[in-house]
Short mmCIF file of C-alpha atoms in Angstrom, two decimals:
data_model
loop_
_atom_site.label_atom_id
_atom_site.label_comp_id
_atom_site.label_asym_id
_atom_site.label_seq_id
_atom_site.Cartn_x
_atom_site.Cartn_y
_atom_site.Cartn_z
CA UNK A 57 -15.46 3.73 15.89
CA UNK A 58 -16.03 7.32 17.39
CA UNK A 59 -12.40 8.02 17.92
CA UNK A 60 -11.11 7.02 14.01
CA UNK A 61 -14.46 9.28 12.98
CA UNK A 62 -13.10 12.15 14.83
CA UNK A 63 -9.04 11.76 13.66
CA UNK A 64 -10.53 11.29 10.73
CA UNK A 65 -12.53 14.74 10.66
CA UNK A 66 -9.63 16.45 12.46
CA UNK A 67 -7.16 15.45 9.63
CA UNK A 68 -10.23 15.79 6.92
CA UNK A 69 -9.84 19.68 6.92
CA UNK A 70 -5.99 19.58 6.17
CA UNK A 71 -4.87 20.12 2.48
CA UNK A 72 -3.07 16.50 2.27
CA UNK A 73 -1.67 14.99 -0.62
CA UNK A 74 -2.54 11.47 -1.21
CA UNK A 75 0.97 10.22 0.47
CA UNK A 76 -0.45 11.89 3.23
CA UNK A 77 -3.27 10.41 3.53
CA UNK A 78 -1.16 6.89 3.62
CA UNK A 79 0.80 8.00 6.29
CA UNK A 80 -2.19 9.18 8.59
CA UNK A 81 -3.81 5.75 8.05
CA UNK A 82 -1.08 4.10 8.48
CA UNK A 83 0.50 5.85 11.97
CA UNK A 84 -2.92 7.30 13.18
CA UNK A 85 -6.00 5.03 12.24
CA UNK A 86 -4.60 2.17 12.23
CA UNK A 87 -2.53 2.23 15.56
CA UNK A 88 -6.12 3.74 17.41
CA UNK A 89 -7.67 0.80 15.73
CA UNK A 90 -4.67 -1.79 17.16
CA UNK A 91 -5.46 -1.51 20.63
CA UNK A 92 -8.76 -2.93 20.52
CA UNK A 93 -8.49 -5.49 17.98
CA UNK A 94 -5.95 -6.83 20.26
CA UNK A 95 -8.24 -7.31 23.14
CA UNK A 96 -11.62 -8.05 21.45
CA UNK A 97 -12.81 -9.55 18.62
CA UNK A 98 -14.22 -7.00 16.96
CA UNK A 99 -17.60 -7.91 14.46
CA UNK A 100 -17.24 -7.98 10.76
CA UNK A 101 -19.74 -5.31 10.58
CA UNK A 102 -17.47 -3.02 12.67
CA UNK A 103 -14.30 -3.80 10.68
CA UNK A 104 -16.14 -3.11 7.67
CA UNK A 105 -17.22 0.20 8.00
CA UNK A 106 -13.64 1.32 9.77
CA UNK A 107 -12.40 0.25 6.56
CA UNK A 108 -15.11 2.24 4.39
CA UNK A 109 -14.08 5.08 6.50
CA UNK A 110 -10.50 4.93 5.72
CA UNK A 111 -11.01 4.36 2.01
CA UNK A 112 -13.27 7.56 1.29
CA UNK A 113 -10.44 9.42 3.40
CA UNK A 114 -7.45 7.80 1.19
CA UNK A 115 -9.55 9.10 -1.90
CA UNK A 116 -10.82 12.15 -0.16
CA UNK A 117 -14.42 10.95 -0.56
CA UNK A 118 -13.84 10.13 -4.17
CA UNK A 119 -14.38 6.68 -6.13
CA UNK A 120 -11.56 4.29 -5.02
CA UNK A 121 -8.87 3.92 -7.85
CA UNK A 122 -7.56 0.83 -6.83
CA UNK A 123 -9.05 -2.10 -4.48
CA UNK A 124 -8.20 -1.93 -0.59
CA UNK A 125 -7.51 -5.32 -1.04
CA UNK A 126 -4.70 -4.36 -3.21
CA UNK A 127 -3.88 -1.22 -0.96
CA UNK A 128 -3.39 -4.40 1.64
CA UNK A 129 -1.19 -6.19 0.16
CA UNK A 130 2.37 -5.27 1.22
CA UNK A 131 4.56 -2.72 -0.43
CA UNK A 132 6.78 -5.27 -2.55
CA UNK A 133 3.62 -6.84 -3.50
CA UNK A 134 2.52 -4.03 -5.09
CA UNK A 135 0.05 -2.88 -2.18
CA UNK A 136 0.23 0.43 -0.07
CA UNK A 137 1.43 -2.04 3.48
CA UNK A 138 -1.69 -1.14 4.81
CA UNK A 139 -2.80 -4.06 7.64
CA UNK A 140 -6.03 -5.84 6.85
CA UNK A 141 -8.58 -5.42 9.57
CA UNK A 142 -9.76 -8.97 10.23
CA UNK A 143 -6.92 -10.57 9.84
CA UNK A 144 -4.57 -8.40 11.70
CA UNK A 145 -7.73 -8.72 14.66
CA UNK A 146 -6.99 -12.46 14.21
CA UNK A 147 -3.38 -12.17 14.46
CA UNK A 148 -3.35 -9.90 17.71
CA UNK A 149 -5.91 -12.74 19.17
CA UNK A 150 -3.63 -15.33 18.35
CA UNK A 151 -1.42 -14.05 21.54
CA UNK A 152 -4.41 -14.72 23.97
CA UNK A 153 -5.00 -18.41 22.21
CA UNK A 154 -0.88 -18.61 22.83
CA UNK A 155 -1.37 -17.75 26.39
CA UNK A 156 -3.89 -20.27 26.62
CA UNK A 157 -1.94 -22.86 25.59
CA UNK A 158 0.88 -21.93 27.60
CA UNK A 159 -1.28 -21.98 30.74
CA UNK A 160 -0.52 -18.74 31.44
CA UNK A 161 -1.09 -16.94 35.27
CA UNK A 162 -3.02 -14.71 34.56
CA UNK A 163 -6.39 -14.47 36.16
CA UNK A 164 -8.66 -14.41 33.00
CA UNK A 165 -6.62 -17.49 31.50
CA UNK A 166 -7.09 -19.44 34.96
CA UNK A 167 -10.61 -18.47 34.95
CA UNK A 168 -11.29 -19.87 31.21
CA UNK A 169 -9.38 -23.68 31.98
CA UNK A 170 -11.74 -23.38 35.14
CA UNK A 171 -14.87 -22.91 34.11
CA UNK A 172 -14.91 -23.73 30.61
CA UNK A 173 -11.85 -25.68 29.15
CA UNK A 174 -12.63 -27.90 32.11
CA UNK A 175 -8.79 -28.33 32.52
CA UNK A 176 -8.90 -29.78 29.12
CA UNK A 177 -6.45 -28.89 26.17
CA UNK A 178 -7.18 -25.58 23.95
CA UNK A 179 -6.56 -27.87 21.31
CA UNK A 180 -9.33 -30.45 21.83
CA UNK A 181 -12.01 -28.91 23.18
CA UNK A 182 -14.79 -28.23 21.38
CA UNK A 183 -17.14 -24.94 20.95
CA UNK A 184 -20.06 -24.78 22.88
CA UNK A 185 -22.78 -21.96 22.51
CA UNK A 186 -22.74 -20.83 26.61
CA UNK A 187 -18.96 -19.84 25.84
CA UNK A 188 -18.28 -16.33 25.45
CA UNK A 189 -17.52 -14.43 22.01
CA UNK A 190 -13.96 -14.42 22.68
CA UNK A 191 -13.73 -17.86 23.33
CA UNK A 192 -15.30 -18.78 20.31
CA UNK A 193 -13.54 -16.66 18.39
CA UNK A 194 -9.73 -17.93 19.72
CA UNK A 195 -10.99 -21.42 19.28
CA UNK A 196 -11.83 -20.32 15.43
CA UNK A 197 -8.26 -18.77 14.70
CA UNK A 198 -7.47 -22.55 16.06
CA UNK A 199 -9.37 -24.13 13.28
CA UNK A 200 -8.07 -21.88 11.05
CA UNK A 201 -4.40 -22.89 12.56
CA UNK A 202 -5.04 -26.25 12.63
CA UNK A 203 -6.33 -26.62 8.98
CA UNK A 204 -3.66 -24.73 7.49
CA UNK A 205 -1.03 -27.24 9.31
CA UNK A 206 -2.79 -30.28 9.00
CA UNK A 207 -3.19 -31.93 12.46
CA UNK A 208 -2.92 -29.85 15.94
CA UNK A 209 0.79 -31.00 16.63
CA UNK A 210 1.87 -29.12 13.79
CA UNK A 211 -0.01 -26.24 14.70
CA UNK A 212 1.35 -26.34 18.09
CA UNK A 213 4.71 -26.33 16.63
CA UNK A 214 3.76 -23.44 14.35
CA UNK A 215 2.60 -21.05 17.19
CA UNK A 216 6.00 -22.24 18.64
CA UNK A 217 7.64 -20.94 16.26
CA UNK A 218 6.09 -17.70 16.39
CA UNK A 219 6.83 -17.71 20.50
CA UNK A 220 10.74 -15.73 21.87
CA UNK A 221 9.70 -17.16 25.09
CA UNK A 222 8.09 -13.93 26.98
CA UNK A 223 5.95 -12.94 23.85
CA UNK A 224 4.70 -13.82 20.39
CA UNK A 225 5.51 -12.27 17.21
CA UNK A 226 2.15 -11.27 15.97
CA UNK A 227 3.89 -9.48 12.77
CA UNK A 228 5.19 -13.38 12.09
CA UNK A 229 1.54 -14.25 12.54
CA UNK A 230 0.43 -11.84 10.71
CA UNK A 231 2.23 -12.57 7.33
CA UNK A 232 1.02 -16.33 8.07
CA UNK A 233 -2.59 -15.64 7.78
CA UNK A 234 -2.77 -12.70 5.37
CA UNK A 235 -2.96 -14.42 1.65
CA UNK A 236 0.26 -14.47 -0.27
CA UNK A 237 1.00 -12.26 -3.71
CA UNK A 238 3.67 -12.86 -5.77
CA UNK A 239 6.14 -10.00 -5.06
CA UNK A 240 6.67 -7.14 -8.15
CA UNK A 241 9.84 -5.65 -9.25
CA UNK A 242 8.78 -2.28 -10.19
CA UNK A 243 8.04 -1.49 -6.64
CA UNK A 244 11.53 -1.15 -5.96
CA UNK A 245 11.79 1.56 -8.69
CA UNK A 246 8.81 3.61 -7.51
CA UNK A 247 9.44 2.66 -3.68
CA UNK A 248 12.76 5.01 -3.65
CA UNK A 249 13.73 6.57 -0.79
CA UNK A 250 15.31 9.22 -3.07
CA UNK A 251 11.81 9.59 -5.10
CA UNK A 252 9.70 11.43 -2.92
CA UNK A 253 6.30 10.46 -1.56
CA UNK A 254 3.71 11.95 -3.74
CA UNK A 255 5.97 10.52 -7.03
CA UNK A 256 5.97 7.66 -5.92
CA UNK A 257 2.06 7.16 -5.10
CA UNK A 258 1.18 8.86 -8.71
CA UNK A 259 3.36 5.99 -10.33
CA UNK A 260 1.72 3.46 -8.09
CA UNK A 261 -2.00 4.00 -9.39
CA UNK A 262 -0.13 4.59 -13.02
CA UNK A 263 1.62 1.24 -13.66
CA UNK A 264 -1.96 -0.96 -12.41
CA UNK A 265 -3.51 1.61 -15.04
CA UNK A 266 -5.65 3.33 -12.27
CA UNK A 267 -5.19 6.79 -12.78
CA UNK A 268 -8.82 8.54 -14.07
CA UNK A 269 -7.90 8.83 -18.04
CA UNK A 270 -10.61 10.04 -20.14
CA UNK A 271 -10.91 6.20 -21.66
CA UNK A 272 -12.15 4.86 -18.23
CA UNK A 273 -14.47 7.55 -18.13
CA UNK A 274 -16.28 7.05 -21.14
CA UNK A 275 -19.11 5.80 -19.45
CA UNK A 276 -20.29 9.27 -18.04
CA UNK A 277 -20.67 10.50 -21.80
CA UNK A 278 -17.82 12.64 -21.72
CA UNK A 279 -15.43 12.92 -24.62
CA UNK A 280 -12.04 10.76 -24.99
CA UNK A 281 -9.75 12.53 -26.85
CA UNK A 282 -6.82 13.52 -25.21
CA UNK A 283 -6.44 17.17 -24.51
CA UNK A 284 -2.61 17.66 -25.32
CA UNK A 285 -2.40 16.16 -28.97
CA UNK A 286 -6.62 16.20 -29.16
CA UNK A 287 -5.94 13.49 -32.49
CA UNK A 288 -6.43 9.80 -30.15
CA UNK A 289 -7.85 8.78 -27.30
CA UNK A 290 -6.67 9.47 -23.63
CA UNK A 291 -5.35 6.53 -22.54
CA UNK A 292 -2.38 5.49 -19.83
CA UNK A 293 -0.11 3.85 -22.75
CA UNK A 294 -1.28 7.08 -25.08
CA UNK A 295 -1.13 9.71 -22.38
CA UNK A 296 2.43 8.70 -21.13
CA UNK A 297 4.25 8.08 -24.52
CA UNK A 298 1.96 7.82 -27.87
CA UNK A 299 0.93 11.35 -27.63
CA UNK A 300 3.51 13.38 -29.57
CA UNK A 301 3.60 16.16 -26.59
CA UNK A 302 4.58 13.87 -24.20
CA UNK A 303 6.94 11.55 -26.84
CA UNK A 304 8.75 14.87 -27.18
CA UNK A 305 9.23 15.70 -23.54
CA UNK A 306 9.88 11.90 -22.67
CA UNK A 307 12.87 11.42 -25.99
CA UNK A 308 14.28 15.03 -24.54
CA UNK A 309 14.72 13.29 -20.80
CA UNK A 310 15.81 10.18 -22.62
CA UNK A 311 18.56 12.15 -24.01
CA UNK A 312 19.71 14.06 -21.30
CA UNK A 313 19.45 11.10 -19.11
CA UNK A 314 21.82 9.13 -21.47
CA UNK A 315 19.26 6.75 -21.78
CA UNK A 316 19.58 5.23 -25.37
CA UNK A 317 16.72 1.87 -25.00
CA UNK A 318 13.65 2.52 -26.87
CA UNK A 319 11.04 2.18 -24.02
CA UNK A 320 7.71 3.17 -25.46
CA UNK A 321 5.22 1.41 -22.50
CA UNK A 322 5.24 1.59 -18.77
CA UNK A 323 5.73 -1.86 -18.71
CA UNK A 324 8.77 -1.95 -21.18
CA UNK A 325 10.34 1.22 -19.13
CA UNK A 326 9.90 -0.93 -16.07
CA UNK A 327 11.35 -4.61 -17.54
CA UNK A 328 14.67 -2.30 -18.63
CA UNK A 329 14.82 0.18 -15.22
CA UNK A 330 14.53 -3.28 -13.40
CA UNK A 331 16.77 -5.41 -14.91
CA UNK A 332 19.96 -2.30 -16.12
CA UNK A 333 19.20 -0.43 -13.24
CA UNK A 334 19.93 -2.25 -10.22
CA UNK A 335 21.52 -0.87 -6.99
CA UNK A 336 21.75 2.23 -5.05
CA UNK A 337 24.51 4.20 -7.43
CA UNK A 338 23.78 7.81 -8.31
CA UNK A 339 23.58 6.92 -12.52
CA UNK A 340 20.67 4.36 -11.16
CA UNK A 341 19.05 6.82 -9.10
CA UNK A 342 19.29 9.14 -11.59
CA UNK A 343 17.35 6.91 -14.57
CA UNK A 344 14.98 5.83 -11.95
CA UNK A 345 14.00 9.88 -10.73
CA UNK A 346 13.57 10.78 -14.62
CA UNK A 347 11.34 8.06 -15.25
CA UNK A 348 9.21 8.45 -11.61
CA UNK A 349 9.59 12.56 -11.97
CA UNK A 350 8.28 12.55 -15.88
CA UNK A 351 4.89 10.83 -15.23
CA UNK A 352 4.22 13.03 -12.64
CA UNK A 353 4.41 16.32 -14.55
CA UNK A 354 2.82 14.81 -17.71
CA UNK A 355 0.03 14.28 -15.58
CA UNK A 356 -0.12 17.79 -13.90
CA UNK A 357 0.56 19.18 -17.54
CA UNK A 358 -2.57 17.02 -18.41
CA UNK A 359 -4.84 18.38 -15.63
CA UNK A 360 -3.89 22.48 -16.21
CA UNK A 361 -4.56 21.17 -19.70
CA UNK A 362 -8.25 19.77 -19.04
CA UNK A 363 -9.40 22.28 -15.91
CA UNK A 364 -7.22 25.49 -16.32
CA UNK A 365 -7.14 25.34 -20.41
CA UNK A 366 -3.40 25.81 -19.87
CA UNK A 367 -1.68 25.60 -22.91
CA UNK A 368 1.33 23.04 -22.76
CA UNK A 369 4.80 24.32 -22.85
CA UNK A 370 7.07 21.32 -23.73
CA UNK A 371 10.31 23.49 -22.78
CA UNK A 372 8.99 24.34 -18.97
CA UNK A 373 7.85 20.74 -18.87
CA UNK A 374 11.60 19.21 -19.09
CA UNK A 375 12.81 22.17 -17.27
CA UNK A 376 10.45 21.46 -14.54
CA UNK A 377 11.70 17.69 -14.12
CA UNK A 378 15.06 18.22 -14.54
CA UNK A 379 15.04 21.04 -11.86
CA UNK A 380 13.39 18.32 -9.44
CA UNK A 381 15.78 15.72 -10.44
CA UNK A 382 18.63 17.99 -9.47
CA UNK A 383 17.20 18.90 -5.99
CA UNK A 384 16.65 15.11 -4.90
CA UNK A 385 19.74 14.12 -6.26
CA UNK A 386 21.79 16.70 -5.05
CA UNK A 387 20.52 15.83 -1.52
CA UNK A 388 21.63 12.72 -1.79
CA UNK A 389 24.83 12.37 -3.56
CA UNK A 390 26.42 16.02 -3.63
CA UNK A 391 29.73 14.93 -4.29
CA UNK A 392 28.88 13.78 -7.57
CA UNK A 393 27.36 16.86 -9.34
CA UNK A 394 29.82 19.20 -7.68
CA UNK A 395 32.85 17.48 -8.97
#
């Protein structure tokens, strides 16, 4: 606990972006935090407040905008990959109850068939309160295994499975016990290698509707209207294409992008990107940056607009997306736009 509270101040004082933060849970937290989950079974209470602590620093102390048990789920899925703390400590476990059942060397297994399994099976002996946490706690992920599989065989053959004869694949293990989502195709539009990062994070909260509109904030007694056309209400479906500022800007990228489909939703830009858009090819890329790189600078537009009193420049707008869609694509293919 003390060592993710102090990364977590260290990297606290650091101007990050929000893909930041991902990355430092991600590489940082999470890899202090795998070392002891896979030696201990760490309390509920424990893994609970770790993960409070890396939700305020996602949001940088802020109200979550989406779930962690959506920011779980993996990236397909239309989560942030991040490992869930129980059941990635149960998955790191299951290598000990694996070395059990193998009748490992090692001195601590010895010790356990000695004085407590009784030279009896892992698989049929039963809990007793003398035995110690960790004990009880392999002999629950067994339950858990054995339930899931229906008798003990098949979970023998499962963990098996799982086994490349010197180790076990606790990733395999992992996907086994985490619950299953139905996988999304928009994430492979807004998971683009060639979008970058903090593009791709802003379209993430944008298609589950969780960026902080003025609708969702109604609550707090402040006033709805949008602040670029000021005639509706801020919405996502408004903010992003009803609003005749941002209709303008989006039919000018629509134009220059070639793209002739009337897509006036997220979800209707996101059926046609997924299903006329498939592949790696620059023209693909290219719909799929415009689409990724026009959210994002409605939505700074939209913030100079509310906290700076900016005054919205549809011309600058385009220009400004256009000029970003040149420098990622030009990275990537430069053979095409220098022919």
């Amino acid at each position: 606990m003390a060592k993710v509270t102090n990364s977590i101040l260290a990297w606290s004082g650091l101007n990050l972006s929000y893909a930041g933060r991902i990355e430092v849970i991600k590489s940082v937290l999470q890899g202090i935090q795998g070392f002891w989950l896979g030696i201990l079974p760490i309390p509920s209470t424990v893994l609970d407040r770790i993960t409070s602590i890396c939700r305020k620093f996602l949001w940088a102390g802020k109200a979550a905008r989406v779930a962690w048990s959506t920011a779980c789920l993996r990236k397909d899925q239309g989560g942030l990959g991040f490992r869930h703390t129980q059941k990635w400590n149960d998955a790191l476990l299951t290598k000990v109850l694996w070395k059990l059942h193998a009748n490992k060397e090692a001195l601590w297994c010895r010790w356990i068939h000695h004085v407590y399994l009784k030279h009896q099976s892992v698989w049929a002996v039963q809990p007793k309160k003398d035995y110690p946490g960790l004990l009880k706690r392999l002999l629950a992920i067994r339950d858990v295994l054995v339930s899931k599989e229906g008798t003990p065989h098949q979970a023998v053959m499962k963990l098996q499975s799982w086994s490349t004869g010197q180790a076990l694949d606790t990733a395999k293990v992992y996907e086994y016990l985490v619950p299953r989502a139905a996988s999304k195709g928009w994430t492979r539009i807004v998971w683009n290698p060639i979008i970058p990062p903090k593009f791709s994070v802003h379209a993430w909260c944008a298609i589950q509707g969780r960026v902080p509109t003025l609708d969702r904030l109604s609550f707090l007694g402040i006033e709805g209207q949008c602040k670029l056309c000021r005639r509706q209400e801020e919405s996502v479906s408004h903010l992003f294409f009803q609003c005749c500022v941002t209709s303008e800007i989006w039919q000018t990228i629509k134009s220059w992008a070639g793209l002739r489909r009337n897509m006036s939703t997220i979800p209707s830009c996101l059926k046609w990107l997924g299903k006329e858009c498939k592949g790696k090819s620059w023209r693909n890329s290219f719909s799929k940056r415009c689409f990724v790189a026009s959210m994002y600078y409605v939505w700074e537009c939209r913030n100079r607009v509310l906290f700076e009193e900016y005054v919205p420049d549809r011309n600058y707008i385009v220009h400004k997306i256009k000029i970003q869609v040149y420098k990622v694509l030009y990275a990537s293919y430069p053979h095409i736009l220098t022919c």
